mmCIF file of C-alpha atoms and ligand atoms in Angstrom:
data_model
loop_
_atom_site.group_PDB
_atom_site.id
_atom_site.type_symbol
_atom_site.label_atom_id
_atom_site.label_comp_id
_atom_site.label_asym_id
_atom_site.label_seq_id
_atom_site.Cartn_x
_atom_site.Cartn_y
_atom_site.Cartn_z
ATOM 1 C CA MET Q 1 0.000 0.000 0.000
ATOM 2 C CA ASP Q 2 2.810 2.375 0.880
ATOM 3 C CA ASN Q 3 4.295 1.889 -2.564
ATOM 4 C CA LEU Q 4 1.324 3.317 -4.420
ATOM 5 C CA ALA Q 5 2.222 6.395 -6.447
ATOM 6 C CA PHE Q 6 1.281 9.576 -4.683
ATOM 7 C CA ASN Q 7 -0.343 11.726 -7.312
ATOM 8 C CA LEU Q 8 -1.643 14.834 -5.603
ATOM 9 C CA ARG Q 9 -4.252 17.069 -7.200
ATOM 10 C CA ILE Q 10 -4.097 20.663 -6.022
ATOM 11 C CA GLN Q 11 -6.918 23.152 -6.255
ATOM 12 C CA LYS Q 12 -5.883 26.472 -4.769
ATOM 13 C CA ALA Q 13 -8.165 28.900 -2.971
ATOM 14 C CA LYS Q 14 -9.022 31.915 -5.153
ATOM 15 C CA GLU Q 15 -8.219 34.260 -2.316
ATOM 16 C CA SER Q 16 -6.499 33.749 0.993
ATOM 17 C CA ARG Q 17 -8.428 34.532 4.198
ATOM 18 C CA ILE Q 18 -5.218 35.218 6.093
ATOM 19 C CA ASN Q 19 -5.666 38.989 6.198
ATOM 20 C CA GLU Q 20 -8.864 38.560 8.216
ATOM 21 C CA VAL Q 21 -6.985 36.778 11.005
ATOM 22 C CA ASP Q 22 -5.782 38.521 14.160
ATOM 23 C CA PHE Q 23 -2.802 36.311 14.998
ATOM 24 C CA SER Q 24 -2.264 38.087 18.311
ATOM 25 C CA ASN Q 25 -5.691 37.137 19.563
ATOM 26 C CA LEU Q 26 -6.433 33.532 18.597
ATOM 27 C CA GLN Q 27 -8.849 31.224 20.347
ATOM 28 C CA PHE Q 28 -7.648 27.622 20.288
ATOM 29 C CA GLY Q 29 -8.948 25.733 17.237
ATOM 30 C CA LYS Q 30 -11.455 28.311 15.994
ATOM 31 C CA ILE Q 31 -9.850 29.457 12.755
ATOM 32 C CA PHE Q 32 -8.661 27.212 9.966
ATOM 33 C CA SER Q 33 -6.124 27.826 7.226
ATOM 34 C CA ASP Q 34 -7.016 28.240 3.547
ATOM 35 C CA HIS Q 35 -6.617 24.615 2.469
ATOM 36 C CA MET Q 36 -7.260 21.042 3.527
ATOM 37 C CA PHE Q 37 -5.946 17.678 2.427
ATOM 38 C CA VAL Q 38 -8.612 15.130 1.493
ATOM 39 C CA CYS Q 39 -8.439 11.506 0.407
ATOM 40 C CA HIS Q 40 -11.385 9.151 -0.172
ATOM 41 C CA TYR Q 41 -11.380 5.411 0.402
ATOM 42 C CA THR Q 42 -13.748 3.555 -1.866
ATOM 43 C CA ASP Q 43 -13.804 0.311 -3.900
ATOM 44 C CA GLY Q 44 -11.284 -1.154 -1.443
ATOM 45 C CA MET Q 45 -8.574 1.455 -1.961
ATOM 46 C CA TRP Q 46 -7.455 4.977 -1.213
ATOM 47 C CA GLN Q 47 -8.196 7.165 -4.229
ATOM 48 C CA GLN Q 48 -6.329 10.152 -5.637
ATOM 49 C CA PRO Q 49 -5.554 12.581 -2.803
ATOM 50 C CA GLU Q 50 -6.178 16.290 -3.173
ATOM 51 C CA ILE Q 51 -5.557 19.619 -1.552
ATOM 52 C CA LYS Q 52 -8.444 22.019 -1.887
ATOM 53 C CA PRO Q 53 -9.899 25.088 -0.179
ATOM 54 C CA TYR Q 54 -11.067 24.491 3.398
ATOM 55 C CA SER Q 55 -14.801 23.983 2.995
ATOM 56 C CA ALA Q 56 -17.835 22.062 4.246
ATOM 57 C CA ILE Q 57 -18.183 18.410 3.381
ATOM 58 C CA THR Q 58 -21.511 16.864 2.430
ATOM 59 C CA LEU Q 59 -22.634 13.490 3.734
ATOM 60 C CA GLU Q 60 -25.973 11.722 3.730
ATOM 61 C CA PRO Q 61 -27.823 11.723 7.079
ATOM 62 C CA SER Q 62 -27.449 7.952 7.106
ATOM 63 C CA ALA Q 63 -23.649 8.143 6.816
ATOM 64 C CA SER Q 64 -22.064 5.603 9.103
ATOM 65 C CA VAL Q 65 -19.988 8.045 11.161
ATOM 66 C CA PHE Q 66 -23.111 9.751 12.551
ATOM 67 C CA HIS Q 67 -24.536 6.485 13.876
ATOM 68 C CA TYR Q 68 -21.707 4.146 14.758
ATOM 69 C CA GLY Q 69 -18.845 6.543 15.306
ATOM 70 C CA GLN Q 70 -16.042 5.146 13.213
ATOM 71 C CA ALA Q 71 -14.025 8.311 13.731
ATOM 72 C CA ILE Q 72 -10.416 8.779 14.781
ATOM 73 C CA PHE Q 73 -8.032 11.725 14.823
ATOM 74 C CA GLU Q 74 -4.512 12.901 15.529
ATOM 75 C CA GLY Q 75 -3.000 16.089 16.914
ATOM 76 C CA MET Q 76 0.340 17.534 15.824
ATOM 77 C CA LYS Q 77 1.930 20.941 15.278
ATOM 78 C CA ALA Q 78 4.126 22.731 12.738
ATOM 79 C CA TYR Q 79 6.632 25.323 13.974
ATOM 80 C CA LYS Q 80 8.615 28.076 12.247
ATOM 81 C CA ASP Q 81 12.055 29.182 13.367
ATOM 82 C CA ASP Q 82 13.412 32.733 13.128
ATOM 83 C CA ALA Q 83 14.810 32.021 9.654
ATOM 84 C CA GLY Q 84 11.360 30.979 8.420
ATOM 85 C CA ASP Q 85 12.082 27.259 8.137
ATOM 86 C CA ILE Q 86 9.200 24.933 9.011
ATOM 87 C CA PHE Q 87 9.497 21.925 11.328
ATOM 88 C CA LEU Q 88 7.414 19.025 12.589
ATOM 89 C CA PHE Q 89 8.032 17.185 15.853
ATOM 90 C CA ARG Q 90 8.309 13.373 15.661
ATOM 91 C CA PRO Q 91 5.644 13.160 12.925
ATOM 92 C CA GLN Q 92 6.248 9.462 12.264
ATOM 93 C CA GLU Q 93 4.861 8.765 15.727
ATOM 94 C CA ASN Q 94 1.567 10.346 14.710
ATOM 95 C CA TYR Q 95 1.422 8.523 11.362
ATOM 96 C CA LYS Q 96 1.897 5.223 13.160
ATOM 97 C CA ARG Q 97 -0.511 6.002 15.968
ATOM 98 C CA MET Q 98 -3.234 7.056 13.514
ATOM 99 C CA ASN Q 99 -3.002 3.655 11.868
ATOM 100 C CA LYS Q 100 -3.028 1.857 15.216
ATOM 101 C CA SER Q 101 -6.252 3.715 16.006
ATOM 102 C CA ALA Q 102 -7.551 2.837 12.526
ATOM 103 C CA VAL Q 103 -6.976 -0.880 13.038
ATOM 104 C CA ARG Q 104 -8.799 -0.819 16.402
ATOM 105 C CA LEU Q 105 -11.823 0.927 14.855
ATOM 106 C CA ALA Q 106 -11.849 -1.322 11.757
ATOM 107 C CA ILE Q 107 -10.930 1.607 9.524
ATOM 108 C CA PRO Q 108 -8.522 0.968 6.608
ATOM 109 C CA GLU Q 109 -4.990 2.185 7.333
ATOM 110 C CA PHE Q 110 -3.752 5.254 5.489
ATOM 111 C CA PRO Q 111 -0.314 4.880 3.853
ATOM 112 C CA GLU Q 112 2.249 6.617 6.059
ATOM 113 C CA SER Q 113 4.135 7.970 3.061
ATOM 114 C CA TRP Q 114 0.916 9.551 1.724
ATOM 115 C CA PHE Q 115 0.228 11.091 5.119
ATOM 116 C CA ASP Q 116 3.746 12.538 5.158
ATOM 117 C CA GLN Q 117 3.686 13.831 1.586
ATOM 118 C CA GLY Q 118 0.155 15.202 1.890
ATOM 119 C CA LEU Q 119 0.936 17.001 5.125
ATOM 120 C CA ARG Q 120 4.152 18.507 3.761
ATOM 121 C CA ALA Q 121 2.363 19.756 0.634
ATOM 122 C CA LEU Q 122 -0.418 21.255 2.753
ATOM 123 C CA LEU Q 123 2.069 23.031 5.045
ATOM 124 C CA LYS Q 124 3.895 24.468 2.058
ATOM 125 C CA ILE Q 125 0.712 25.843 0.501
ATOM 126 C CA ASP Q 126 -0.420 27.342 3.813
ATOM 127 C CA SER Q 127 3.068 28.219 5.099
ATOM 128 C CA GLU Q 128 2.081 31.817 5.841
ATOM 129 C CA TRP Q 129 -0.346 30.497 8.417
ATOM 130 C CA ILE Q 130 2.592 29.297 10.499
ATOM 131 C CA GLN Q 131 3.662 32.414 12.356
ATOM 132 C CA LYS Q 132 7.204 32.942 13.593
ATOM 133 C CA GLY Q 133 7.790 33.501 17.275
ATOM 134 C CA PHE Q 134 8.141 31.244 20.293
ATOM 135 C CA GLY Q 135 4.775 29.757 21.173
ATOM 136 C CA ASN Q 136 3.130 30.369 17.792
ATOM 137 C CA SER Q 137 2.382 27.277 15.762
ATOM 138 C CA LEU Q 138 -0.019 25.680 13.332
ATOM 139 C CA TYR Q 139 -2.063 22.970 15.019
ATOM 140 C CA ILE Q 140 -2.600 20.031 12.663
ATOM 141 C CA ARG Q 141 -5.724 17.926 12.937
ATOM 142 C CA PRO Q 142 -5.725 14.808 10.718
ATOM 143 C CA PHE Q 143 -8.844 12.638 11.027
ATOM 144 C CA MET Q 144 -10.622 9.708 9.427
ATOM 145 C CA ILE Q 145 -14.379 9.119 9.267
ATOM 146 C CA SER Q 146 -16.640 6.472 7.792
ATOM 147 C CA THR Q 147 -18.908 7.878 5.097
ATOM 148 C CA THR Q 148 -20.921 4.932 3.734
ATOM 149 C CA SER Q 149 -24.669 5.655 3.567
ATOM 150 C CA GLY Q 150 -27.073 3.247 5.259
ATOM 151 C CA ILE Q 151 -27.639 2.417 8.889
ATOM 152 C CA LYS Q 152 -26.402 -1.135 8.985
ATOM 153 C CA ALA Q 153 -24.255 -1.652 12.087
ATOM 154 C CA SER Q 154 -21.101 -2.945 10.444
ATOM 155 C CA PRO Q 155 -17.797 -1.427 9.326
ATOM 156 C CA ALA Q 156 -18.289 1.039 6.488
ATOM 157 C CA THR Q 157 -16.856 0.511 3.018
ATOM 158 C CA ASP Q 158 -16.150 4.202 2.398
ATOM 159 C CA TYR Q 159 -13.984 6.587 4.395
ATOM 160 C CA MET Q 160 -12.417 10.014 4.229
ATOM 161 C CA PHE Q 161 -8.979 10.986 5.491
ATOM 162 C CA ILE Q 162 -8.756 14.733 5.989
ATOM 163 C CA ILE Q 163 -6.134 17.104 7.376
ATOM 164 C CA ILE Q 164 -7.164 20.573 8.540
ATOM 165 C CA THR Q 165 -4.875 23.068 10.256
ATOM 166 C CA SER Q 166 -5.464 25.887 12.708
ATOM 167 C CA PRO Q 167 -3.096 28.666 13.823
ATOM 168 C CA VAL Q 168 -2.576 28.735 17.600
ATOM 169 C CA GLN Q 169 -0.628 30.725 20.154
ATOM 170 C CA ALA Q 170 1.124 29.478 23.265
ATOM 171 C CA TYR Q 171 -1.489 27.722 25.332
ATOM 172 C CA HIS Q 172 -1.853 28.933 28.902
ATOM 173 C CA SER Q 173 -4.129 26.680 30.826
ATOM 174 C CA GLY Q 174 -4.138 28.914 33.937
ATOM 175 C CA ASP Q 175 -4.641 27.430 37.364
ATOM 176 C CA VAL Q 176 -5.767 23.832 36.790
ATOM 177 C CA LYS Q 177 -7.357 21.749 39.516
ATOM 178 C CA VAL Q 178 -8.416 18.201 38.770
ATOM 179 C CA LYS Q 179 -10.950 15.794 40.181
ATOM 180 C CA ILE Q 180 -9.867 12.168 40.588
ATOM 181 C CA ALA Q 181 -12.538 9.859 39.172
ATOM 182 C CA ASP Q 182 -13.998 7.437 41.720
ATOM 183 C CA TYR Q 183 -17.002 6.267 39.694
ATOM 184 C CA TYR Q 184 -16.884 7.104 35.969
ATOM 185 C CA SER Q 185 -14.336 5.564 33.612
ATOM 186 C CA ARG Q 186 -12.815 6.740 30.360
ATOM 187 C CA ALA Q 187 -11.661 3.349 29.133
ATOM 188 C CA ALA Q 188 -11.652 -0.295 30.114
ATOM 189 C CA ASN Q 189 -9.490 -3.347 29.516
ATOM 190 C CA GLY Q 190 -10.259 -4.705 26.082
ATOM 191 C CA GLY Q 191 -11.753 -1.367 25.053
ATOM 192 C CA PHE Q 192 -10.221 1.301 22.841
ATOM 193 C CA GLY Q 193 -8.804 3.821 25.293
ATOM 194 C CA ALA Q 194 -5.420 3.663 23.590
ATOM 195 C CA ALA Q 195 -6.956 4.809 20.274
ATOM 196 C CA LYS Q 196 -7.505 8.479 19.545
ATOM 197 C CA ALA Q 197 -11.119 7.671 18.742
ATOM 198 C CA ALA Q 198 -13.861 10.306 18.861
ATOM 199 C CA GLY Q 199 -16.044 8.246 21.189
ATOM 200 C CA ASN Q 200 -13.433 8.305 23.949
ATOM 201 C CA TYR Q 201 -13.888 12.061 24.218
ATOM 202 C CA ALA Q 202 -17.688 12.134 23.928
ATOM 203 C CA GLY Q 203 -17.843 9.785 26.907
ATOM 204 C CA GLN Q 204 -15.728 12.130 29.032
ATOM 205 C CA PHE Q 205 -17.754 15.287 28.563
ATOM 206 C CA TYR Q 206 -20.542 14.512 31.031
ATOM 207 C CA PRO Q 207 -18.343 13.447 33.987
ATOM 208 C CA THR Q 208 -16.073 16.411 33.218
ATOM 209 C CA GLN Q 209 -19.088 18.766 33.332
ATOM 210 C CA LEU Q 210 -19.920 17.411 36.776
ATOM 211 C CA ALA Q 211 -16.328 18.070 37.893
ATOM 212 C CA ILE Q 212 -16.488 21.619 36.474
ATOM 213 C CA GLU Q 213 -19.649 22.252 38.506
ATOM 214 C CA GLU Q 214 -17.637 21.278 41.577
ATOM 215 C CA GLY Q 215 -14.952 23.838 40.739
ATOM 216 C CA TYR Q 216 -12.436 21.674 38.888
ATOM 217 C CA GLN Q 217 -11.227 22.055 35.291
ATOM 218 C CA GLN Q 218 -10.578 18.427 34.419
ATOM 219 C CA VAL Q 219 -10.930 14.838 35.557
ATOM 220 C CA ILE Q 220 -8.047 12.485 36.288
ATOM 221 C CA TRP Q 221 -9.201 9.079 35.125
ATOM 222 C CA THR Q 222 -8.447 6.024 37.191
ATOM 223 C CA ASP Q 223 -8.496 2.340 36.193
ATOM 224 C CA ASP Q 224 -12.036 1.114 35.598
ATOM 225 C CA ALA Q 225 -11.718 -2.061 37.680
ATOM 226 C CA THR Q 226 -10.658 -0.598 41.041
ATOM 227 C CA HIS Q 227 -10.367 3.203 40.621
ATOM 228 C CA GLU Q 228 -7.208 2.865 42.709
ATOM 229 C CA PHE Q 229 -4.660 3.779 40.040
ATOM 230 C CA LEU Q 230 -4.122 7.163 38.388
ATOM 231 C CA GLU Q 231 -4.223 7.049 34.588
ATOM 232 C CA GLU Q 232 -4.617 10.192 32.452
ATOM 233 C CA ALA Q 233 -6.588 13.391 31.967
ATOM 234 C CA GLY Q 234 -8.745 14.616 29.033
ATOM 235 C CA MET Q 235 -6.093 14.902 26.330
ATOM 236 C CA MET Q 236 -3.020 14.656 28.522
ATOM 237 C CA ASN Q 237 -0.853 11.996 30.101
ATOM 238 C CA LEU Q 238 0.066 12.652 33.713
ATOM 239 C CA PHE Q 239 3.258 13.088 35.703
ATOM 240 C CA PHE Q 240 3.708 13.235 39.467
ATOM 241 C CA ARG Q 241 6.823 14.482 41.254
ATOM 242 C CA ILE Q 242 7.098 12.970 44.697
ATOM 243 C CA ASN Q 243 10.347 13.249 46.665
ATOM 244 C CA ASP Q 244 12.096 14.449 43.482
ATOM 245 C CA VAL Q 245 11.124 11.301 41.573
ATOM 246 C CA LEU Q 246 9.126 11.954 38.401
ATOM 247 C CA MET Q 247 6.578 9.212 37.854
ATOM 248 C CA THR Q 248 4.022 8.359 35.215
ATOM 249 C CA CYS Q 249 1.934 5.258 34.689
ATOM 250 C CA PRO Q 250 2.809 2.869 31.850
ATOM 251 C CA ALA Q 251 0.953 3.253 28.553
ATOM 252 C CA SER Q 252 -1.605 0.456 28.244
ATOM 253 C CA GLU Q 253 -4.646 -0.514 26.205
ATOM 254 C CA ARG Q 254 -6.618 1.970 28.348
ATOM 255 C CA ILE Q 255 -4.165 4.841 28.020
ATOM 256 C CA LEU Q 256 -3.086 6.877 25.048
ATOM 257 C CA ASP Q 257 0.613 6.517 24.270
ATOM 258 C CA GLY Q 258 1.414 10.246 24.087
ATOM 259 C CA VAL Q 259 4.301 11.543 21.991
ATOM 260 C CA THR Q 260 4.845 14.332 24.527
ATOM 261 C CA ARG Q 261 4.863 11.801 27.383
ATOM 262 C CA LYS Q 262 7.623 9.797 25.709
ATOM 263 C CA SER Q 263 9.586 12.984 25.024
ATOM 264 C CA VAL Q 264 9.210 14.203 28.632
ATOM 265 C CA LEU Q 265 10.578 10.904 29.931
ATOM 266 C CA THR Q 266 13.580 10.971 27.596
ATOM 267 C CA ILE Q 267 14.406 14.625 28.376
ATOM 268 C CA ALA Q 268 13.974 14.143 32.128
ATOM 269 C CA GLU Q 269 16.353 11.194 32.094
ATOM 270 C CA LYS Q 270 18.885 13.200 30.082
ATOM 271 C CA MET Q 271 18.649 15.978 32.682
ATOM 272 C CA GLY Q 272 19.464 13.477 35.398
ATOM 273 C CA ILE Q 273 15.977 13.515 36.889
ATOM 274 C CA LYS Q 274 15.017 10.212 38.457
ATOM 275 C CA THR Q 275 11.997 8.772 36.612
ATOM 276 C CA GLU Q 276 9.717 5.841 37.326
ATOM 277 C CA VAL Q 277 7.220 4.341 34.903
ATOM 278 C CA ARG Q 278 4.867 2.303 37.042
ATOM 279 C CA PRO Q 279 1.262 2.252 38.218
ATOM 280 C CA VAL Q 280 0.719 5.118 40.685
ATOM 281 C CA ARG Q 281 -1.946 4.693 43.355
ATOM 282 C CA VAL Q 282 -4.453 7.372 44.313
ATOM 283 C CA LYS Q 283 -3.553 6.552 47.921
ATOM 284 C CA GLU Q 284 0.093 7.303 47.277
ATOM 285 C CA LEU Q 285 -0.745 10.726 45.853
ATOM 286 C CA ILE Q 286 -2.960 11.599 48.808
ATOM 287 C CA GLU Q 287 -0.308 10.466 51.291
ATOM 288 C CA ALA Q 288 2.339 12.512 49.484
ATOM 289 C CA ALA Q 289 0.077 15.585 49.545
ATOM 290 C CA GLU Q 290 -0.525 15.062 53.265
ATOM 291 C CA ASN Q 291 3.072 14.448 54.293
ATOM 292 C CA GLY Q 292 4.510 17.219 52.118
ATOM 293 C CA THR Q 293 6.455 15.079 49.649
ATOM 294 C CA LEU Q 294 4.196 15.893 46.675
ATOM 295 C CA GLN Q 295 5.946 18.637 44.699
ATOM 296 C CA GLU Q 296 4.376 18.740 41.231
ATOM 297 C CA ILE Q 297 1.623 17.308 39.089
ATOM 298 C CA PHE Q 298 1.501 18.085 35.390
ATOM 299 C CA GLY Q 299 -0.135 16.884 32.220
ATOM 300 C CA SER Q 300 1.637 16.387 28.887
ATOM 301 C CA GLY Q 301 0.171 16.746 25.415
ATOM 302 C CA THR Q 302 0.797 18.351 22.039
ATOM 303 C CA ALA Q 303 -1.446 21.390 22.588
ATOM 304 C CA ALA Q 304 0.230 22.829 25.702
ATOM 305 C CA VAL Q 305 3.338 20.585 25.868
ATOM 306 C CA ILE Q 306 3.082 20.672 29.676
ATOM 307 C CA SER Q 307 0.198 21.927 31.842
ATOM 308 C CA PRO Q 308 0.923 22.330 35.557
ATOM 309 C CA ILE Q 309 -1.817 21.152 37.913
ATOM 310 C CA SER Q 310 -2.064 23.002 41.223
ATOM 311 C CA GLY Q 311 -4.367 20.764 43.209
ATOM 312 C CA PHE Q 312 -6.740 17.817 43.121
ATOM 313 C CA GLY Q 313 -9.906 16.586 44.699
ATOM 314 C CA TYR Q 314 -10.811 13.065 45.719
ATOM 315 C CA LYS Q 315 -14.308 12.231 46.920
ATOM 316 C CA ASP Q 316 -15.200 15.224 49.114
ATOM 317 C CA LYS Q 317 -11.695 16.369 49.995
ATOM 318 C CA LYS Q 318 -9.454 18.894 48.276
ATOM 319 C CA TYR Q 319 -5.675 18.668 48.302
ATOM 320 C CA THR Q 320 -3.020 21.216 47.406
ATOM 321 C CA PHE Q 321 0.734 21.296 47.746
ATOM 322 C CA ILE Q 322 3.551 23.808 47.661
ATOM 323 C CA PRO Q 323 5.556 23.534 44.440
ATOM 324 C CA PRO Q 324 9.325 24.070 44.711
ATOM 325 C CA ALA Q 325 10.965 27.029 42.940
ATOM 326 C CA ASP Q 326 12.851 24.737 40.574
ATOM 327 C CA LEU Q 327 10.012 23.124 38.632
ATOM 328 C CA TYR Q 328 10.611 20.053 36.498
ATOM 329 C CA ALA Q 329 7.594 21.147 34.445
ATOM 330 C CA SER Q 330 9.241 24.442 33.404
ATOM 331 C CA LYS Q 331 12.667 22.975 32.702
ATOM 332 C CA ILE Q 332 11.338 20.103 30.622
ATOM 333 C CA LYS Q 333 8.859 22.282 28.740
ATOM 334 C CA GLU Q 334 11.581 24.731 27.780
ATOM 335 C CA ALA Q 335 13.846 21.925 26.598
ATOM 336 C CA ILE Q 336 11.096 20.509 24.360
ATOM 337 C CA LEU Q 337 10.116 23.935 22.979
ATOM 338 C CA ASN Q 338 13.769 24.702 22.205
ATOM 339 C CA ILE Q 339 13.957 21.562 20.090
ATOM 340 C CA GLN Q 340 10.618 22.229 18.401
ATOM 341 C CA TYR Q 341 11.549 25.818 17.463
ATOM 342 C CA ASN Q 342 15.061 24.935 16.270
ATOM 343 C CA LYS Q 343 16.742 26.927 19.029
ATOM 344 C CA VAL Q 344 19.117 24.143 20.072
ATOM 345 C CA GLU Q 345 20.733 21.030 18.665
ATOM 346 C CA ASP Q 346 18.381 18.070 18.610
ATOM 347 C CA PRO Q 347 20.339 15.058 19.889
ATOM 348 C CA PHE Q 348 17.299 12.790 19.543
ATOM 349 C CA GLY Q 349 16.479 13.388 15.861
ATOM 350 C CA TRP Q 350 12.932 14.488 16.759
ATOM 351 C CA ARG Q 351 12.812 17.696 14.717
ATOM 352 C CA VAL Q 352 11.880 17.155 11.065
ATOM 353 C CA LYS Q 353 12.318 19.926 8.543
ATOM 354 C CA VAL Q 354 9.579 20.518 5.960
ATOM 355 C CA ASP Q 355 11.184 21.558 2.682
HETATM 356 C C1 PLP J 1 -3.725 13.118 22.453
HETATM 357 C C2 PLP J 1 -3.827 12.592 23.840
HETATM 358 C C3 PLP J 1 -2.759 12.621 24.741
HETATM 359 C C4 PLP J 1 -1.455 13.307 24.430
HETATM 360 O O1 PLP J 1 -0.786 12.771 23.343
HETATM 361 P P1 PLP J 1 0.342 13.610 22.595
HETATM 362 O O2 PLP J 1 0.816 12.702 21.529
HETATM 363 O O3 PLP J 1 1.384 13.914 23.605
HETATM 364 O O4 PLP J 1 -0.311 14.857 22.089
HETATM 365 C C5 PLP J 1 -2.918 12.025 25.974
HETATM 366 N N1 PLP J 1 -4.080 11.438 26.327
HETATM 367 C C6 PLP J 1 -5.132 11.407 25.499
HETATM 368 C C7 PLP J 1 -6.371 10.734 25.938
HETATM 369 C C8 PLP J 1 -5.048 11.991 24.235
HETATM 370 O O5 PLP J 1 -6.098 11.981 23.420
#
């Protein structure tokens, strides 16, 4: 499949919308660049891919995705350095993960080389939408949906792979407090928590709303069987610093294998920070908060790189802690941003130039 010739059709927008955009005042994911990449799957194969103006798509009301939710996505970013060169961060990880999600949702895999070539072509056409400056980037949202008409509950025979992009600024999450789940679950053993599948997020909205009503911003999910182990938050993996050890739970079939998570672990180890990848108990976190050994909690994900968490709630109790001056979160975030924006050498080979 990967050997198929990539023959891209390009239809350019008559006029760019870029002059209507206030790049100094962007809301996350509200504005989209001039073009999108689209490829249809039909008759058992991916058809000729194209880049065309960002526009609505038309599907029948009976289209499979509306009823049975064969829908998956990815999240990546493109960065520009001061010289105007464009970079991606570990894009192969996203190509692979998209196809892992596809397999789990019975969606046909999309050739990685097509993904790469299509994305590069799209970034070149919309390169002006990637603004220079630390913190500015173009958020990339690839996704796949089933489009076959008819409400038979079986895998569709037709799909679309689409990439849209949205300019974003540095993401400041503000003061984040999280509620530890003691009843609801995001994913279960044998389920599809490890896939970036639309349904995983729909299922989180209601419990998250309940947490917001209680004064929290997000939910920390725990394992569905016992609710004793800390897993992840909405679109972030989690890290806990207790007694100067940075810990995160292992990726599993319930937990998304985050690219940022992997990068945080590698960077932390390089900095000489002691790391532990092992199941972390809710009880352990509460004890650490009570005896003063809890120093930091943060989430990791493409959108914000790292989001510090200032406190958590469990059942009816609220816990806070006093973070040290020398935050792992800040050091590690800066190290990752410096690689992404081509400010330092990249000893890991993570930065990929788009030319
Ligand atoms: C996308 C996502 C993450 C973070 O993954 P990155 O590759 O670091 O962006 C973590 N958890 C969930 C549930 C996610 O959807």
